[in-house]
PDB file of N, CA and C in Angstrom:
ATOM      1  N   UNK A   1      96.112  90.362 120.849  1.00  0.00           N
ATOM      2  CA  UNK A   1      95.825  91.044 119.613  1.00  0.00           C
ATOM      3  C   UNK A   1      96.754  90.507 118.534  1.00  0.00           C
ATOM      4  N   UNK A   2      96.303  90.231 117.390  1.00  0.00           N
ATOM      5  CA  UNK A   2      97.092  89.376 116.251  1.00  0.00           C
ATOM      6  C   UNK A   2      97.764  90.875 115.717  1.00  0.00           C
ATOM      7  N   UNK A   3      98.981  90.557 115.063  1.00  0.00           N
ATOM      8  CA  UNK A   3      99.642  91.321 114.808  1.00  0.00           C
ATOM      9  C   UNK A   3      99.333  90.936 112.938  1.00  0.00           C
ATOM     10  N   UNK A   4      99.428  92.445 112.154  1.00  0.00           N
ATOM     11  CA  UNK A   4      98.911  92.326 110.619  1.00  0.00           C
ATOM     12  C   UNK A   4      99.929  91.512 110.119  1.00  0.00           C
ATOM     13  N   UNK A   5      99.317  90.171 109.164  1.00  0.00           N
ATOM     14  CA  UNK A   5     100.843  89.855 108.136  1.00  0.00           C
ATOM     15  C   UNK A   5     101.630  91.205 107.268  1.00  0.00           C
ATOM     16  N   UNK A   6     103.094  91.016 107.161  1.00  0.00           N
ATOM     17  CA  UNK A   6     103.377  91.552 106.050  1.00  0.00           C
ATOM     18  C   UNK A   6     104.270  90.582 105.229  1.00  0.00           C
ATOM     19  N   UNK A   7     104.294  91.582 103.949  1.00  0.00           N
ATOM     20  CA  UNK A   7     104.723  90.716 103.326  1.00  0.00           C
ATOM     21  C   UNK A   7     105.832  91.429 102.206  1.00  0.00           C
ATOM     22  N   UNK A   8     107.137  90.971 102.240  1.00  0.00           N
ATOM     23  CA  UNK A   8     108.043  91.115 101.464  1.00  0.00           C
ATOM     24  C   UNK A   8     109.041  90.536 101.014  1.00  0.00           C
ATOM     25  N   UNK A   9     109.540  91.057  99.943  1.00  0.00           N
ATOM     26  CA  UNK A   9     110.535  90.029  99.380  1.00  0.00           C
ATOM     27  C   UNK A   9     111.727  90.755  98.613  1.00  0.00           C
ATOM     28  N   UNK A  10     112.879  90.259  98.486  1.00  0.00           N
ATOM     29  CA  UNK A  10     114.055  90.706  97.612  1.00  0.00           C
ATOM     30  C   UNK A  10     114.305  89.686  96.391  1.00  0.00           C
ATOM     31  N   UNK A  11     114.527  91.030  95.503  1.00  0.00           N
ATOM     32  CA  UNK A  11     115.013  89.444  94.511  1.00  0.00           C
ATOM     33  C   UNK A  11     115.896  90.873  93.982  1.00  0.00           C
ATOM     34  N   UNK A  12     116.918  89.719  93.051  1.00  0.00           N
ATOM     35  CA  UNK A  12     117.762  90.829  92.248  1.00  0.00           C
ATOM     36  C   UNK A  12     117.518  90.624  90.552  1.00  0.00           C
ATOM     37  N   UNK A  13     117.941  91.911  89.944  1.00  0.00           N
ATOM     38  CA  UNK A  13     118.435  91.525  88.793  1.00  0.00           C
ATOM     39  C   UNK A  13     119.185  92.577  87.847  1.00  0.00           C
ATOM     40  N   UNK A  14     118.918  92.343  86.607  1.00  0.00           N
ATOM     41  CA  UNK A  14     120.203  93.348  85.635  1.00  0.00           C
ATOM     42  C   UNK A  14     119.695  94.352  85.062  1.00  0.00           C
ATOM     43  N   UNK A  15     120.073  95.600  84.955  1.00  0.00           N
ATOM     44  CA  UNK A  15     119.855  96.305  84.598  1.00  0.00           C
ATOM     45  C   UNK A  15     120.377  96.246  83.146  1.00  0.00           C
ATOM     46  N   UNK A  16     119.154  96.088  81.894  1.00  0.00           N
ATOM     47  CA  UNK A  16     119.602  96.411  80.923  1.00  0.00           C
ATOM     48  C   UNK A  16     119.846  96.956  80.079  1.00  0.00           C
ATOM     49  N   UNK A  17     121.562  97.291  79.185  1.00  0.00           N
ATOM     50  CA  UNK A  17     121.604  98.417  78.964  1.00  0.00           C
ATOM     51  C   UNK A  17     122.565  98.612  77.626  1.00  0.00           C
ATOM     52  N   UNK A  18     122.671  98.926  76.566  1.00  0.00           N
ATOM     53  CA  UNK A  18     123.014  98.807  75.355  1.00  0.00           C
ATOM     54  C   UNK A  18     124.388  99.086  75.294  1.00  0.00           C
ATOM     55  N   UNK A  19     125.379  98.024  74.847  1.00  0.00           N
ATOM     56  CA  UNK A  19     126.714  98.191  74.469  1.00  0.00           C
ATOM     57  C   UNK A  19     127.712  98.414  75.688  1.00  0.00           C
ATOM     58  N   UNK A  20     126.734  97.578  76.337  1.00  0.00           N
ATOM     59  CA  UNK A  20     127.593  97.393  77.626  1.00  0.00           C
ATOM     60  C   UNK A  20     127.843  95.821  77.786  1.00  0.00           C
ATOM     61  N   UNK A  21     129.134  95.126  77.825  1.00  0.00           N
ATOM     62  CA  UNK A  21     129.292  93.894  77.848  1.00  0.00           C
ATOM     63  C   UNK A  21     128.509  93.829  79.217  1.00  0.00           C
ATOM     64  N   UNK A  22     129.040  94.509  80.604  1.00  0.00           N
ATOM     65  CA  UNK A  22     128.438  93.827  81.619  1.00  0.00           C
ATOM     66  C   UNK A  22     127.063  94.884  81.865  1.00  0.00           C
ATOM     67  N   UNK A  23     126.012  94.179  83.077  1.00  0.00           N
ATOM     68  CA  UNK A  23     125.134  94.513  83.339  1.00  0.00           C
ATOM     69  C   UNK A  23     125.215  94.880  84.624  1.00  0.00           C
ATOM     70  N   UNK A  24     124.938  96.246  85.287  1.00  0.00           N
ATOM     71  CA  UNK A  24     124.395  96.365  86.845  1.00  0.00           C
ATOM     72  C   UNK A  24     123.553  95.771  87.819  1.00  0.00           C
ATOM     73  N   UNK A  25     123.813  94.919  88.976  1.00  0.00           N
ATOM     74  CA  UNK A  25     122.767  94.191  89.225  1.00  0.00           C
ATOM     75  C   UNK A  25     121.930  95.039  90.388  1.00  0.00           C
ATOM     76  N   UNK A  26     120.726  94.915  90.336  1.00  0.00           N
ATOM     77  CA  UNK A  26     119.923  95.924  91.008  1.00  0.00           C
ATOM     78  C   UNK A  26     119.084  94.834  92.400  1.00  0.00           C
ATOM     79  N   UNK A  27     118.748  95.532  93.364  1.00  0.00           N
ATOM     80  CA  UNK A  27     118.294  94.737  94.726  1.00  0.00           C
ATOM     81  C   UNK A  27     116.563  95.346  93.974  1.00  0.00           C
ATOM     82  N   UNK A  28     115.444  94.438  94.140  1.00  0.00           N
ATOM     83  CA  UNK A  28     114.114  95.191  94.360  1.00  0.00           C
ATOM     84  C   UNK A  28     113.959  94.722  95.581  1.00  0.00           C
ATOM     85  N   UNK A  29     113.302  95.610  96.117  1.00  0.00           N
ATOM     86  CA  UNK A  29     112.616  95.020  97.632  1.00  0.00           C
ATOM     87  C   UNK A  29     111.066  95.565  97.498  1.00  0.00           C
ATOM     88  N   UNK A  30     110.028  94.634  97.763  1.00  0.00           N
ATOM     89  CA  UNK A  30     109.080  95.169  98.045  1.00  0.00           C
ATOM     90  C   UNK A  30     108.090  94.740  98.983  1.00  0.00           C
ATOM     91  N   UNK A  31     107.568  95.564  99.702  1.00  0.00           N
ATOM     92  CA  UNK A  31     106.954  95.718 100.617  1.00  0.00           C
ATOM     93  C   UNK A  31     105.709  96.645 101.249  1.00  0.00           C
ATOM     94  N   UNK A  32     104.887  95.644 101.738  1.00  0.00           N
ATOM     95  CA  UNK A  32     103.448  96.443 101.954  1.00  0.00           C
ATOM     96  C   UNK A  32     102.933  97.186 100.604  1.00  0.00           C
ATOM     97  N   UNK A  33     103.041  96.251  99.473  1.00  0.00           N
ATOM     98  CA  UNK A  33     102.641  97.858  98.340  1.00  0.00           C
ATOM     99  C   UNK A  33     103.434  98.706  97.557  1.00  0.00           C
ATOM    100  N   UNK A  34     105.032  99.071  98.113  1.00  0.00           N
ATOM    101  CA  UNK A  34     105.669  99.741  98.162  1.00  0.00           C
ATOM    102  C   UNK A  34     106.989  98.738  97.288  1.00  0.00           C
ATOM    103  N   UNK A  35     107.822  99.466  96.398  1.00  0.00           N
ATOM    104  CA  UNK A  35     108.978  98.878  95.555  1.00  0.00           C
ATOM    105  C   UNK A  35     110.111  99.572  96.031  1.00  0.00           C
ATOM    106  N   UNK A  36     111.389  99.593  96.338  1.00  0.00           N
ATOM    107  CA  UNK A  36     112.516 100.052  96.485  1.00  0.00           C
ATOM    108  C   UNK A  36     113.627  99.383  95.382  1.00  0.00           C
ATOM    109  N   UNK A  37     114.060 100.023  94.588  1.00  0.00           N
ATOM    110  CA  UNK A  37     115.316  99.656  94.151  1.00  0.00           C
ATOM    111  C   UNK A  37     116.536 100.511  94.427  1.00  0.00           C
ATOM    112  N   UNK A  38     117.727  99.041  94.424  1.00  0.00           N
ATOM    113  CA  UNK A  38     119.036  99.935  94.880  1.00  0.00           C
ATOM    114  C   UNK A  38     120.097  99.190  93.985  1.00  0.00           C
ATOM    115  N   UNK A  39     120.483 100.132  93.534  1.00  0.00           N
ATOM    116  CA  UNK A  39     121.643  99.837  92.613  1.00  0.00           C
ATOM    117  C   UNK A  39     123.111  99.383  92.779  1.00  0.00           C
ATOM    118  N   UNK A  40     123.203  98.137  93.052  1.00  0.00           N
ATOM    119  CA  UNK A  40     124.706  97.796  93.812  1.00  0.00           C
ATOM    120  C   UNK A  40     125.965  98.396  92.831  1.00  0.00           C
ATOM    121  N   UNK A  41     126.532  98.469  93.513  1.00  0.00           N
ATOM    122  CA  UNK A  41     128.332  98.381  92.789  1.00  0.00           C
ATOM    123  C   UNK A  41     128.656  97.374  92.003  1.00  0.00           C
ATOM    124  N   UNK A  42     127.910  96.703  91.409  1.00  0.00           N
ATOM    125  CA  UNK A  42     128.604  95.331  91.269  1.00  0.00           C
ATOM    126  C   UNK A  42     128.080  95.022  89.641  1.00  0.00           C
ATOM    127  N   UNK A  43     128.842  94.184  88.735  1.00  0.00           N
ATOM    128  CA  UNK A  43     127.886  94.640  87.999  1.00  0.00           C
ATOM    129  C   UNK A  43     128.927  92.775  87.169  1.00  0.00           C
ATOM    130  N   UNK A  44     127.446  92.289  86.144  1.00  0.00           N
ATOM    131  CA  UNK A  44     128.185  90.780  85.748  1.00  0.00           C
ATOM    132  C   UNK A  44     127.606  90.606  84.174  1.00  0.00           C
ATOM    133  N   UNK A  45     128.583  89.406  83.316  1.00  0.00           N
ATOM    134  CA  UNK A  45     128.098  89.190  81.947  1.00  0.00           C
ATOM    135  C   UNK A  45     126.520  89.014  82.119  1.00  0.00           C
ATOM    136  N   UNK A  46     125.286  89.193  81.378  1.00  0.00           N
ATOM    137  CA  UNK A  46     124.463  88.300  81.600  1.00  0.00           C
ATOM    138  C   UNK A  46     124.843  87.020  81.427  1.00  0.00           C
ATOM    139  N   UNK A  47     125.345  86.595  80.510  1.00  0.00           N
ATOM    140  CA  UNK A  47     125.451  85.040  80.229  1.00  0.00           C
ATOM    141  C   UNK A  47     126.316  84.419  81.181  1.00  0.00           C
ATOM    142  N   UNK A  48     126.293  85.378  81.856  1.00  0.00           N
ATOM    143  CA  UNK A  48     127.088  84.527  83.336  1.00  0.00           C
ATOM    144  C   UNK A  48     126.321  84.797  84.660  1.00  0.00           C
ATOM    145  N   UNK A  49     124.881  84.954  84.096  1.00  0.00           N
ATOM    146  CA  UNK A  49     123.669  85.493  85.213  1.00  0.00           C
ATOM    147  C   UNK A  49     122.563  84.621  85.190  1.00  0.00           C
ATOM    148  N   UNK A  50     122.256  83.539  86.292  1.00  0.00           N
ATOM    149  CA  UNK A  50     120.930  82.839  85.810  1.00  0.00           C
ATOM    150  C   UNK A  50     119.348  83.626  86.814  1.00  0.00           C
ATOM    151  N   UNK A  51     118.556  84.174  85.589  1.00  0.00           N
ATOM    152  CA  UNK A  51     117.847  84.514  86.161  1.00  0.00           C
ATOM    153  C   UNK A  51     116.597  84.449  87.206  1.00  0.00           C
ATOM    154  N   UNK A  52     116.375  82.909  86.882  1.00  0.00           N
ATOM    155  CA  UNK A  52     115.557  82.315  87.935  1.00  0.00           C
ATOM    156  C   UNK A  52     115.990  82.193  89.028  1.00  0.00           C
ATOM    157  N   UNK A  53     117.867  82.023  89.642  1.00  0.00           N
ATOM    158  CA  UNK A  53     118.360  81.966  90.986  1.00  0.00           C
ATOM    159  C   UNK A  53     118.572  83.258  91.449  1.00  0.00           C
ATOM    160  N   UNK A  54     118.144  83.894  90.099  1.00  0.00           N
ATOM    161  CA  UNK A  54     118.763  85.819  90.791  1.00  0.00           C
ATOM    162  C   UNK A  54     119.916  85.609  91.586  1.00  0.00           C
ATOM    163  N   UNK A  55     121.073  84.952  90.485  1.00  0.00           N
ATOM    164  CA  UNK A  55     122.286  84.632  91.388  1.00  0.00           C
ATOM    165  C   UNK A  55     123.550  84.777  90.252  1.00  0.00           C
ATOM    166  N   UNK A  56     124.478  84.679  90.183  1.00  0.00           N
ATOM    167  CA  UNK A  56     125.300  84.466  89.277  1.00  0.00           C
ATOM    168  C   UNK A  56     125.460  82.734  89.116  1.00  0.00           C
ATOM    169  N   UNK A  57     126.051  82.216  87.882  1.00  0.00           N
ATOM    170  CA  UNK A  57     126.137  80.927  87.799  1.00  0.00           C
ATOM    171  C   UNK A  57     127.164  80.330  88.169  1.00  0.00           C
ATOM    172  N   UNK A  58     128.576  80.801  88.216  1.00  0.00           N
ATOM    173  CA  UNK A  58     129.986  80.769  88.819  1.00  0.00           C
ATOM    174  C   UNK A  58     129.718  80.975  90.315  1.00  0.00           C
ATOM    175  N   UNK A  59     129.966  79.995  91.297  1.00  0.00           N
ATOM    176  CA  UNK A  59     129.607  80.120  92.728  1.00  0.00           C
ATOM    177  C   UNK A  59     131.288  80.808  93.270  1.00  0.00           C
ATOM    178  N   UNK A  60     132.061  80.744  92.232  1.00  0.00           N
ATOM    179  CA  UNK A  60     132.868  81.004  92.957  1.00  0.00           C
ATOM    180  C   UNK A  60     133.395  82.960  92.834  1.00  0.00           C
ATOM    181  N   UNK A  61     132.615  83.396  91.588  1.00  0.00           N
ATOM    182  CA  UNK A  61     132.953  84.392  90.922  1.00  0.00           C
ATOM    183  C   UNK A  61     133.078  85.179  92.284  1.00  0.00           C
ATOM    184  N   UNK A  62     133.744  86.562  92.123  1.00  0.00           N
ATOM    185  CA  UNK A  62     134.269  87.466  92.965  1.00  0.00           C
ATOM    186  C   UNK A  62     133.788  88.811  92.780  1.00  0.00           C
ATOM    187  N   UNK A  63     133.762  89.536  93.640  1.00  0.00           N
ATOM    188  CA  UNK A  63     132.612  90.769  93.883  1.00  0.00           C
ATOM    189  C   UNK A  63     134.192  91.588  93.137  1.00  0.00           C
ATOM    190  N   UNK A  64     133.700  93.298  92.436  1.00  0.00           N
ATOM    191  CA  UNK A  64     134.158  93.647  91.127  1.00  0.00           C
ATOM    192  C   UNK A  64     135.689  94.070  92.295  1.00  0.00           C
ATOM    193  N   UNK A  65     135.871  93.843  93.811  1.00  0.00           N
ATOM    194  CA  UNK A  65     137.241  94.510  94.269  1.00  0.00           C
ATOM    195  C   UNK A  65     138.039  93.087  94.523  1.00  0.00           C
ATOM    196  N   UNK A  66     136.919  91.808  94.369  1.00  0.00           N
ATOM    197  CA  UNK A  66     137.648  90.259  94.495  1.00  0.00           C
ATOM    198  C   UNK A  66     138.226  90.220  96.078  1.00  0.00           C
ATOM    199  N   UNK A  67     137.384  90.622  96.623  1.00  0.00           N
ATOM    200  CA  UNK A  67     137.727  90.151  98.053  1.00  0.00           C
ATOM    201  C   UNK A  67     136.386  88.690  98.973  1.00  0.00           C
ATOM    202  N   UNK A  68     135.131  89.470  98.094  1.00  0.00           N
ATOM    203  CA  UNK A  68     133.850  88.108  98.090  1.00  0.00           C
ATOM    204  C   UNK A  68     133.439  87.553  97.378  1.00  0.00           C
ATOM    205  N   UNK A  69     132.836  86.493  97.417  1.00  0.00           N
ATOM    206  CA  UNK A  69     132.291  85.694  96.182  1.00  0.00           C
ATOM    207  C   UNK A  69     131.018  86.700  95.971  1.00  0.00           C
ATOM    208  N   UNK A  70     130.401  86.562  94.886  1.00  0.00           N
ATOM    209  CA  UNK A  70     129.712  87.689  94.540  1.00  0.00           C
ATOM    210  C   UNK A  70     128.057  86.762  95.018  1.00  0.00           C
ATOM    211  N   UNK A  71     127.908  85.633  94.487  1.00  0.00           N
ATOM    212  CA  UNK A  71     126.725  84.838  95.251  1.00  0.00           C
ATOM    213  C   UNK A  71     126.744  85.603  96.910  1.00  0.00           C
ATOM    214  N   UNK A  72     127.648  85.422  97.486  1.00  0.00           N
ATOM    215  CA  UNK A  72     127.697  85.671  99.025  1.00  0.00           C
ATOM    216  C   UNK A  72     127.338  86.916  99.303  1.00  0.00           C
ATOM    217  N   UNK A  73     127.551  87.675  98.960  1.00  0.00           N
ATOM    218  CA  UNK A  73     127.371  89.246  99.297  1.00  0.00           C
ATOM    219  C   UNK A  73     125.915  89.261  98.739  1.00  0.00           C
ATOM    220  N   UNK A  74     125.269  88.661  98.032  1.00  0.00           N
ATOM    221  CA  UNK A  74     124.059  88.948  97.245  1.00  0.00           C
ATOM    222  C   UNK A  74     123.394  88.680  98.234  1.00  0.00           C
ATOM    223  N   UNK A  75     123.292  87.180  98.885  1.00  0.00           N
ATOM    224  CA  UNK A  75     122.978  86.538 100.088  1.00  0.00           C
ATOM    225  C   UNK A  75     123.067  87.454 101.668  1.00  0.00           C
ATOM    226  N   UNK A  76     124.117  88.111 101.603  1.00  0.00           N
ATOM    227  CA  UNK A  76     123.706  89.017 102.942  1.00  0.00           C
ATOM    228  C   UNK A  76     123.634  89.877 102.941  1.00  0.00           C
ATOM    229  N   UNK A  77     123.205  90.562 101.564  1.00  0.00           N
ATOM    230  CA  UNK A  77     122.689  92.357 101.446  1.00  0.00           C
ATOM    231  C   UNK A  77     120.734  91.640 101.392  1.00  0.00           C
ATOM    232  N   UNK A  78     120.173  90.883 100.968  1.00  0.00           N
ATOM    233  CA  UNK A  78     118.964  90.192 100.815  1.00  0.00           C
ATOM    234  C   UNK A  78     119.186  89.819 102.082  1.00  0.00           C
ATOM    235  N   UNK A  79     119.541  89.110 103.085  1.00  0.00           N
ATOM    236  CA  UNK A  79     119.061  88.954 104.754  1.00  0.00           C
ATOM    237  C   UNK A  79     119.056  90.354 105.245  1.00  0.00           C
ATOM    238  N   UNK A  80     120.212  91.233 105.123  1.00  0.00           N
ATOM    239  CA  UNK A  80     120.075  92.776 105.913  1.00  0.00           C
ATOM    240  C   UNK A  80     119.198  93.613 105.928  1.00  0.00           C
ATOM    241  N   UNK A  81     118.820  93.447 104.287  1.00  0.00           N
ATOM    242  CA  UNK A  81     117.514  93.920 103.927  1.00  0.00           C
ATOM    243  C   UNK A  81     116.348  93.495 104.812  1.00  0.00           C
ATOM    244  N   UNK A  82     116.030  92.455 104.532  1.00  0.00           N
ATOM    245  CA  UNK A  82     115.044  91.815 105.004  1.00  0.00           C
ATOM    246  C   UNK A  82     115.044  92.111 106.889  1.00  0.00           C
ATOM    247  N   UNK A  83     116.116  92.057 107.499  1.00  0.00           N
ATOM    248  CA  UNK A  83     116.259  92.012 109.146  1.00  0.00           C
ATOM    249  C   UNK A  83     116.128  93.471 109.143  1.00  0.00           C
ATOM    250  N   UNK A  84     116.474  94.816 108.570  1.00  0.00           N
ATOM    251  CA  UNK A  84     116.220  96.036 108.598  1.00  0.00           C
ATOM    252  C   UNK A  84     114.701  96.291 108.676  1.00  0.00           C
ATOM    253  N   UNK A  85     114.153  95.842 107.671  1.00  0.00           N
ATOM    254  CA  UNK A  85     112.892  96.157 107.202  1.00  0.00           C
ATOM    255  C   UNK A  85     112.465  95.696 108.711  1.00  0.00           C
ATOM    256  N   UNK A  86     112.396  94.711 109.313  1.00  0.00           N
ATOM    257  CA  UNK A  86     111.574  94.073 110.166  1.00  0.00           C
ATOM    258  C   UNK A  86     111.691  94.703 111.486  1.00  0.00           C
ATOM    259  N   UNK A  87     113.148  95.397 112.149  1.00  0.00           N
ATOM    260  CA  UNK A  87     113.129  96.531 112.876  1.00  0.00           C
ATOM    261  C   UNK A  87     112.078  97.927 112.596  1.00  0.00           C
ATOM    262  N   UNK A  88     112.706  97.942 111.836  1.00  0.00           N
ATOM    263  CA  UNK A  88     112.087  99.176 111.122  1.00  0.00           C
ATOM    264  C   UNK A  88     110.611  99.361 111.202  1.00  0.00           C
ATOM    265  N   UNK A  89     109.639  97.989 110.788  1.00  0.00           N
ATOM    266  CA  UNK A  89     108.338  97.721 110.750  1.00  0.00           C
ATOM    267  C   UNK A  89     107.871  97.240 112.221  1.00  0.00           C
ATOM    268  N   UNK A  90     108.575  97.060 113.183  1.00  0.00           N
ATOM    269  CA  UNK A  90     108.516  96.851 114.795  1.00  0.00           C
ATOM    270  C   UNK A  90     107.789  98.387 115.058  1.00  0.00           C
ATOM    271  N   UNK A  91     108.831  99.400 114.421  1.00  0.00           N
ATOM    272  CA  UNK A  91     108.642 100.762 115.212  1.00  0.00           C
ATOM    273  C   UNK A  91     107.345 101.596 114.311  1.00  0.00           C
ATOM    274  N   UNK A  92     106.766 100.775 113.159  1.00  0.00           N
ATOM    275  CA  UNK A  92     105.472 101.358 112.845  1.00  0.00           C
ATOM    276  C   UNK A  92     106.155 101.117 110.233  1.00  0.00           C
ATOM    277  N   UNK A  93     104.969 101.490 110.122  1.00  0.00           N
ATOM    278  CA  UNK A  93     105.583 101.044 108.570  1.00  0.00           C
ATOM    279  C   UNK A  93     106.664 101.630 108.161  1.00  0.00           C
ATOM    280  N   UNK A  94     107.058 101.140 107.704  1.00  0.00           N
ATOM    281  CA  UNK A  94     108.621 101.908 106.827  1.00  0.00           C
ATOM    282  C   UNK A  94     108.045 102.348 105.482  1.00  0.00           C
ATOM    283  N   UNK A  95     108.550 103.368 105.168  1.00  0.00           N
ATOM    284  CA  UNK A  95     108.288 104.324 103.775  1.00  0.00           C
ATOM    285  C   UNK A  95     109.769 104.626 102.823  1.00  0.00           C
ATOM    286  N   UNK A  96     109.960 104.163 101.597  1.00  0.00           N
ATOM    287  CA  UNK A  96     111.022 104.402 100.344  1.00  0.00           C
ATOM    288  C   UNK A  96     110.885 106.143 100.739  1.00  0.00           C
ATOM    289  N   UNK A  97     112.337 106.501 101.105  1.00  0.00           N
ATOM    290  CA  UNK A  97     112.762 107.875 100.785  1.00  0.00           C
ATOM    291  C   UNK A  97     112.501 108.082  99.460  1.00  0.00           C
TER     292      UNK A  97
END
């Protein structure tokens, strides 16, 4: 028996917001239909945000406590996501609280 495709994806970006030098960067995830956003801790200039890599442009920049590069953590909250969802969708669809 073929098992149904699904299909999802993460991307990030900024929450924008007036008279705020920096911006909040937000996770979307969506799936089967369904949108989740989650609002990280983390938050960067835009002009130090390229939006097509949904990444910061400084590879080396540091998450806001400077213990990770902030690219990196972006990179394995988007795999966790993604490896959650896919447990999760093993045991039948997953549904946004």
């Amino acid at each position: 028996m073929a098992s149904a495709k699904t299909t999802e994806s993460v991307n990030f970006y900024l929450k924008h917001g007036r008279g705020y030098a920096n911006h909040n960067i937000y996770l979307q995830f969506k799936f089967d239909g369904e949108r989740l956003r989650y609002y990280l801790q983390q938050a960067v200039d835009p002009k130090r945000w390229n939006p097509k890599k949904q990444r910061v442009k400084d590879a080396d920049m540091k998450t806001a406590d400077g213990r990770y590069r902030l690219n990196d953590l972006l990179n394995t909250i988007a795999q966790v996501t993604i490896d959650a969802y896919h447990v999760e969708a093993a045991n039948g669809t997953p549904t946004p609280v």
